């Protein structure tokens, strides 16, 4: 029999979520196993339907299902609606609520682990995919001053900028050429990589969206990529004299918000971080 909490994706073998989620459940004495469910797209609807069962708590949703599950839930939170993706589904007495904690997880990681409050900051986000959408939503809510979205396909950056433009808040959209980047990157105190550049097993593991000579020594560089923990982008930030911060903290904090909404209890944050750090060290 399946457990009442877990993560579903396809493939799912690489997921780090059960490691820290299980540590949290065990610490609070909640007798559940946080499972990893490999769910192919054609089986998604059937799997989501099982989330309505009495006693079922929540399902975390990862690639490639974050958008596909939207029509399968009964209600979306404001965050899920704005980001256009669901990374948690909660069972509220048979009613399924889709939520998104990627943006709030990023923000908490930035504030609590990188020690940076983006309010009033000038920021550049590299990338315009799913992670970028959640992060742009979070940075807008956190009150950044100027926001630039740089993407290989500039039309996607323009669409993202336009979706979040409101009143005085109007993100710039640029391509990733050196010329375009040089007008924005040196003046930013927050740089966020949300492209898959640098990702182990991705299209360009040794690549970076930007190099050290363009980066301010006052900048914090956050990489949504978490494997490897020290990406080429983060090494460039460090070489420039800035503060590098890897994406594992965003992954854990998105999970912590989901854990708290699923269990109704405060998550044992230190225990959950200790579990993931131990697992990463052991490889
Ligand atoms: P996505 O929607 O597929 O977007 C991928 C982005 O990377 C697009 O902006 C794409 O540009 C860009 N890109 C891909 N290959 C490129 C290349 N060779 N040169 C330049 N740009 C390239 O993916 P996503 O869901 O946003 O995920 C992006 C990364 O964030 C992944 O590494 C993922 O693991 C990570 N992530 C981390 C967390 C966390 O909790 N830490 C959460 C979500 C995602 P185009 O638009 O031009 O194709």
Short mmCIF file of C-alpha atoms and ligand atoms in Angstrom, two decimals:
data_model
loop_
_atom_site.label_atom_id
_atom_site.label_comp_id
_atom_site.label_asym_id
_atom_site.label_seq_id
_atom_site.Cartn_x
_atom_site.Cartn_y
_atom_site.Cartn_z
CA UNK A 1 0.00 0.00 0.00
CA UNK A 2 1.15 3.46 -0.83
CA UNK A 3 2.05 5.97 1.84
CA UNK A 4 0.11 9.20 2.39
CA UNK A 5 2.92 11.53 1.36
CA UNK A 6 5.57 11.54 -1.33
CA UNK A 7 6.97 13.06 -4.51
CA UNK A 8 5.99 12.16 -8.05
CA UNK A 9 7.91 12.76 -11.25
CA UNK A 10 9.26 10.93 -14.29
CA UNK A 11 12.02 9.88 -13.96
CA UNK A 12 12.24 10.12 -10.19
CA UNK A 13 15.41 8.16 -9.34
CA UNK A 14 17.49 11.32 -8.81
CA UNK A 15 15.14 12.93 -6.25
CA UNK A 16 16.65 14.20 -3.01
CA UNK A 17 13.28 15.01 -1.40
CA UNK A 18 12.68 11.75 0.52
CA UNK A 19 16.00 12.12 2.37
CA UNK A 20 15.15 15.35 4.16
CA UNK A 21 11.38 14.88 4.25
CA UNK A 22 11.72 11.52 6.00
CA UNK A 23 14.11 13.04 8.54
CA UNK A 24 11.44 15.67 9.30
CA UNK A 25 8.63 13.12 9.65
CA UNK A 26 10.76 10.90 11.92
CA UNK A 27 11.80 13.81 14.14
CA UNK A 28 8.14 14.73 14.73
CA UNK A 29 7.13 11.08 15.24
CA UNK A 30 4.78 11.10 12.25
CA UNK A 31 4.41 7.48 11.15
CA UNK A 32 4.54 7.93 7.39
CA UNK A 33 7.08 7.00 4.73
CA UNK A 34 7.89 9.79 2.28
CA UNK A 35 7.86 7.87 -0.99
CA UNK A 36 9.16 8.58 -4.50
CA UNK A 37 6.61 7.72 -7.20
CA UNK A 38 7.68 7.27 -10.80
CA UNK A 39 4.54 8.35 -12.66
CA UNK A 40 4.53 8.37 -16.46
CA UNK A 41 2.46 11.16 -18.08
CA UNK A 42 -0.23 8.70 -19.20
CA UNK A 43 -0.71 7.53 -15.58
CA UNK A 44 -0.80 10.98 -14.03
CA UNK A 45 -4.57 11.48 -13.84
CA UNK A 46 -5.09 8.13 -12.17
CA UNK A 47 -2.33 8.80 -9.64
CA UNK A 48 -3.64 12.28 -8.76
CA UNK A 49 -7.13 10.81 -8.21
CA UNK A 50 -5.68 8.62 -5.42
CA UNK A 51 -4.64 11.80 -3.55
CA UNK A 52 -8.32 12.34 -2.60
CA UNK A 53 -8.34 9.27 -0.36
CA UNK A 54 -9.10 9.79 3.30
CA UNK A 55 -5.86 10.14 5.26
CA UNK A 56 -3.78 11.17 2.26
CA UNK A 57 -1.70 14.23 3.16
CA UNK A 58 0.14 15.62 0.16
CA UNK A 59 2.04 14.94 -3.02
CA UNK A 60 5.06 16.96 -4.09
CA UNK A 61 5.15 17.37 -7.87
CA UNK A 62 8.30 17.53 -9.95
CA UNK A 63 9.27 17.43 -13.63
CA UNK A 64 7.59 16.91 -16.03
CA UNK A 65 4.20 17.19 -14.27
CA UNK A 66 4.15 20.67 -12.71
CA UNK A 67 1.82 22.09 -15.37
CA UNK A 68 -0.01 18.95 -16.41
CA UNK A 69 -1.55 18.51 -12.93
CA UNK A 70 -3.23 21.94 -12.99
CA UNK A 71 -6.55 20.77 -14.51
CA UNK A 72 -6.54 17.75 -12.16
CA UNK A 73 -6.86 19.73 -8.92
CA UNK A 74 -9.93 21.51 -7.56
CA UNK A 75 -8.35 24.76 -6.52
CA UNK A 76 -5.12 26.71 -7.04
CA UNK A 77 -3.48 29.01 -4.52
CA UNK A 78 -2.50 32.52 -5.63
CA UNK A 79 1.16 31.44 -5.93
CA UNK A 80 0.32 28.45 -8.15
CA UNK A 81 -1.92 30.64 -10.30
CA UNK A 82 0.76 33.33 -10.71
CA UNK A 83 3.63 30.93 -11.37
CA UNK A 84 1.48 28.76 -13.64
CA UNK A 85 2.82 25.57 -12.07
CA UNK A 86 2.02 23.30 -9.13
CA UNK A 87 4.77 21.68 -7.06
CA UNK A 88 2.55 20.52 -4.16
CA UNK A 89 -0.95 19.06 -4.03
CA UNK A 90 -2.66 18.97 -0.63
CA UNK A 91 -5.68 16.85 0.24
CA UNK A 92 -8.20 18.94 2.17
CA UNK A 93 -11.00 16.46 2.99
CA UNK A 94 -11.10 15.09 -0.52
CA UNK A 95 -10.60 18.46 -2.21
CA UNK A 96 -7.23 18.87 -3.94
CA UNK A 97 -5.42 22.20 -3.59
CA UNK A 98 -2.50 22.93 -5.92
CA UNK A 99 0.19 25.23 -4.56
CA UNK A 100 3.63 26.45 -5.57
CA UNK A 101 6.44 26.83 -3.04
CA UNK A 102 9.40 27.23 -5.43
CA UNK A 103 9.32 31.03 -5.24
CA UNK A 104 8.83 31.26 -1.47
CA UNK A 105 11.45 28.52 -0.99
CA UNK A 106 13.93 30.53 -3.05
CA UNK A 107 13.20 33.67 -1.05
CA UNK A 108 13.63 31.96 2.29
CA UNK A 109 16.89 30.36 1.07
CA UNK A 110 18.17 33.74 -0.09
CA UNK A 111 17.31 35.48 3.18
CA UNK A 112 18.16 32.78 5.73
CA UNK A 113 21.03 30.93 4.09
CA UNK A 114 22.65 33.56 1.84
CA UNK A 115 21.84 36.45 4.23
CA UNK A 116 20.49 38.64 1.43
CA UNK A 117 17.23 40.63 1.48
CA UNK A 118 16.30 41.50 -2.11
CA UNK A 119 14.08 44.45 -1.13
CA UNK A 120 15.30 47.48 -3.11
CA UNK A 121 18.06 45.49 -4.87
CA UNK A 122 18.90 45.50 -8.58
CA UNK A 123 18.76 41.91 -9.80
CA UNK A 124 19.46 39.90 -12.93
CA UNK A 125 17.77 36.54 -13.48
CA UNK A 126 19.34 34.31 -16.14
CA UNK A 127 16.76 32.04 -17.79
CA UNK A 128 13.04 32.27 -18.51
CA UNK A 129 11.75 28.74 -17.86
CA UNK A 130 9.78 27.30 -14.95
CA UNK A 131 12.30 28.09 -12.21
CA UNK A 132 12.70 31.65 -13.51
CA UNK A 133 8.94 32.20 -13.37
CA UNK A 134 8.77 31.19 -9.71
CA UNK A 135 11.79 33.33 -8.85
CA UNK A 136 10.57 36.42 -10.73
CA UNK A 137 7.24 36.09 -8.90
CA UNK A 138 9.08 35.87 -5.57
CA UNK A 139 11.42 38.78 -6.28
CA UNK A 140 8.52 40.98 -7.36
CA UNK A 141 6.69 40.17 -4.12
CA UNK A 142 9.85 40.84 -2.12
CA UNK A 143 10.13 44.37 -3.56
CA UNK A 144 13.21 44.30 -5.80
CA UNK A 145 13.99 47.62 -7.42
CA UNK A 146 15.15 46.84 -10.96
CA UNK A 147 14.84 43.36 -12.44
CA UNK A 148 16.43 42.15 -15.66
CA UNK A 149 15.57 38.80 -17.24
CA UNK A 150 18.28 37.48 -19.58
CA UNK A 151 17.53 34.48 -21.76
CA UNK A 152 18.98 32.73 -24.81
CA UNK A 153 15.53 32.92 -26.44
CA UNK A 154 14.79 36.59 -25.84
CA UNK A 155 11.10 36.23 -26.73
CA UNK A 156 10.64 34.03 -23.67
CA UNK A 157 12.30 36.65 -21.47
CA UNK A 158 9.98 39.28 -22.98
CA UNK A 159 6.89 37.16 -22.31
CA UNK A 160 7.95 36.55 -18.70
CA UNK A 161 8.71 40.25 -18.15
CA UNK A 162 5.36 41.22 -19.59
CA UNK A 163 3.44 38.70 -17.47
CA UNK A 164 4.81 40.23 -14.27
CA UNK A 165 4.84 43.92 -15.30
CA UNK A 166 2.56 45.94 -13.07
CA UNK A 167 2.56 49.66 -12.30
CA UNK A 168 6.15 50.83 -11.79
CA UNK A 169 7.45 47.28 -11.80
CA UNK A 170 8.62 46.59 -15.36
CA UNK A 171 11.34 43.95 -15.74
CA UNK A 172 13.83 44.40 -18.63
CA UNK A 173 14.14 41.52 -21.05
CA UNK A 174 17.47 40.96 -22.79
CA UNK A 175 19.34 38.27 -24.70
CA UNK A 176 22.45 36.57 -23.33
CA UNK A 177 25.02 38.32 -25.55
CA UNK A 178 28.01 39.91 -23.82
CA UNK A 179 26.91 43.36 -25.01
CA UNK A 180 23.43 43.05 -23.56
CA UNK A 181 24.64 41.53 -20.29
CA UNK A 182 27.31 44.21 -19.80
CA UNK A 183 24.61 46.90 -19.54
CA UNK A 184 22.99 45.21 -16.55
CA UNK A 185 25.12 42.56 -14.79
CA UNK A 186 27.87 44.84 -13.35
CA UNK A 187 25.23 46.99 -11.59
CA UNK A 188 23.32 44.13 -9.98
CA UNK A 189 23.80 43.04 -6.37
CA UNK A 190 21.78 39.88 -6.97
CA UNK A 191 22.42 37.45 -9.82
CA UNK A 192 20.29 34.31 -10.11
CA UNK A 193 21.02 31.49 -12.53
CA UNK A 194 17.87 29.58 -13.45
CA UNK A 195 19.18 28.21 -16.76
CA UNK A 196 20.28 24.60 -16.89
CA UNK A 197 23.85 25.76 -17.64
CA UNK A 198 26.17 24.13 -15.11
CA UNK A 199 23.80 21.28 -14.26
CA UNK A 200 25.34 17.82 -13.98
CA UNK A 201 24.08 15.73 -16.88
CA UNK A 202 22.55 18.82 -18.52
CA UNK A 203 23.33 20.38 -21.90
CA UNK A 204 26.42 22.29 -20.73
CA UNK A 205 27.80 21.28 -17.33
CA UNK A 206 30.96 23.39 -17.60
CA UNK A 207 29.17 26.50 -18.88
CA UNK A 208 28.09 29.66 -17.05
CA UNK A 209 25.73 32.45 -18.10
CA UNK A 210 28.30 35.09 -17.12
CA UNK A 211 31.99 35.36 -16.16
CA UNK A 212 33.81 37.03 -13.26
CA UNK A 213 34.96 40.27 -14.92
CA UNK A 214 31.35 41.41 -15.35
CA UNK A 215 30.25 40.57 -11.79
CA UNK A 216 30.31 43.11 -8.94
CA UNK A 217 32.29 42.20 -5.82
CA UNK A 218 29.14 43.25 -3.89
CA UNK A 219 26.94 40.70 -5.63
CA UNK A 220 25.33 37.60 -4.21
CA UNK A 221 25.12 34.90 -6.89
CA UNK A 222 22.40 32.29 -6.35
CA UNK A 223 22.36 29.21 -8.56
CA UNK A 224 19.06 27.29 -8.79
CA UNK A 225 21.17 24.39 -10.04
CA UNK A 226 22.08 22.21 -7.04
CA UNK A 227 24.06 19.38 -8.61
CA UNK A 228 26.96 19.89 -8.56
CA UNK A 229 26.91 22.07 -5.41
CA UNK A 230 29.66 24.34 -6.80
CA UNK A 231 28.81 25.22 -10.40
CA UNK A 232 30.94 27.17 -12.87
CA UNK A 233 28.64 30.18 -12.32
CA UNK A 234 29.25 30.08 -8.56
CA UNK A 235 33.01 29.86 -9.12
CA UNK A 236 32.82 32.99 -11.30
CA UNK A 237 30.89 34.81 -8.57
CA UNK A 238 33.52 33.79 -6.04
CA UNK A 239 36.37 34.89 -8.33
CA UNK A 240 34.72 38.31 -8.65
CA UNK A 241 34.72 38.64 -4.85
CA UNK A 242 30.96 38.08 -4.56
CA UNK A 243 29.01 35.60 -2.41
CA UNK A 244 28.10 32.28 -4.06
CA UNK A 245 25.03 30.33 -2.91
CA UNK A 246 23.97 26.95 -4.33
CA UNK A 247 20.41 25.80 -5.05
CA UNK A 248 20.04 22.99 -2.53
CA UNK A 249 18.67 25.50 0.01
CA UNK A 250 15.82 26.42 -2.36
CA UNK A 251 15.01 22.73 -2.81
CA UNK A 252 14.89 22.13 0.94
CA UNK A 253 12.87 25.26 1.77
CA UNK A 254 10.28 24.55 -0.97
CA UNK A 255 9.95 21.16 0.69
CA UNK A 256 9.76 22.60 4.19
CA UNK A 257 6.78 24.80 3.30
CA UNK A 258 5.10 21.79 1.72
CA UNK A 259 5.87 19.66 4.79
CA UNK A 260 4.32 22.26 7.11
CA UNK A 261 1.18 22.65 4.99
CA UNK A 262 0.83 18.86 4.71
CA UNK A 263 1.35 18.02 8.38
CA UNK A 264 0.07 21.22 10.01
CA UNK A 265 3.22 21.21 12.14
CA UNK A 266 6.35 23.31 12.26
CA UNK A 267 9.15 21.58 10.37
CA UNK A 268 12.38 20.66 12.18
CA UNK A 269 14.46 22.78 9.78
CA UNK A 270 17.92 21.98 11.21
CA UNK A 271 17.25 18.24 11.21
CA UNK A 272 16.07 18.37 7.60
CA UNK A 273 19.13 20.34 6.46
CA UNK A 274 21.45 18.02 8.41
CA UNK A 275 19.91 15.02 6.63
CA UNK A 276 20.43 16.44 3.14
CA UNK A 277 23.95 17.64 3.93
CA UNK A 278 24.88 14.18 5.21
CA UNK A 279 23.39 12.52 2.11
CA UNK A 280 25.24 14.90 -0.23
CA UNK A 281 28.54 14.26 1.56
CA UNK A 282 28.06 10.52 1.26
CA UNK A 283 27.30 11.01 -2.47
P1 LIG B 1 13.22 24.93 -18.07
O1 LIG B 1 11.84 25.43 -17.85
O2 LIG B 1 13.45 23.85 -19.07
O3 LIG B 1 14.14 26.20 -18.49
C1 LIG B 1 15.47 26.01 -18.89
C2 LIG B 1 16.16 27.37 -19.06
O4 LIG B 1 17.54 27.12 -19.34
C3 LIG B 1 15.61 28.20 -20.22
O5 LIG B 1 15.68 29.57 -19.89
C4 LIG B 1 16.58 27.86 -21.35
O6 LIG B 1 16.70 28.87 -22.33
C5 LIG B 1 17.89 27.77 -20.57
N1 LIG B 1 18.89 26.97 -21.29
C6 LIG B 1 18.89 25.62 -21.47
N2 LIG B 1 19.99 25.25 -22.16
C7 LIG B 1 20.68 26.39 -22.41
C8 LIG B 1 21.90 26.67 -23.09
N3 LIG B 1 22.64 25.69 -23.67
N4 LIG B 1 22.34 27.96 -23.17
C9 LIG B 1 21.62 28.95 -22.58
N5 LIG B 1 20.44 28.75 -21.91
C10 LIG B 1 19.98 27.48 -21.85
O7 LIG B 1 13.88 24.39 -16.72
P2 LIG B 1 13.56 24.85 -15.20
O8 LIG B 1 12.51 23.97 -14.65
O9 LIG B 1 13.34 26.32 -15.19
O10 LIG B 1 14.92 24.43 -14.47
C11 LIG B 1 16.13 25.15 -14.73
C12 LIG B 1 17.20 24.73 -13.73
O11 LIG B 1 16.79 25.09 -12.40
C13 LIG B 1 17.46 23.21 -13.70
O12 LIG B 1 18.85 23.00 -13.56
C14 LIG B 1 16.73 22.74 -12.46
O13 LIG B 1 17.34 21.60 -11.88
C15 LIG B 1 16.87 23.96 -11.55
N6 LIG B 1 15.79 24.03 -10.53
C16 LIG B 1 16.16 24.04 -9.23
C17 LIG B 1 15.19 24.13 -8.24
C18 LIG B 1 15.62 24.14 -6.79
O14 LIG B 1 14.78 23.89 -5.93
N7 LIG B 1 16.86 24.46 -6.50
C19 LIG B 1 13.82 24.23 -8.59
C20 LIG B 1 13.48 24.23 -9.95
C21 LIG B 1 14.48 24.13 -10.91
P3 LIG B 1 15.74 28.87 -23.65
O15 LIG B 1 14.45 29.48 -23.20
O16 LIG B 1 16.47 29.72 -24.62
O17 LIG B 1 15.60 27.44 -24.09
#
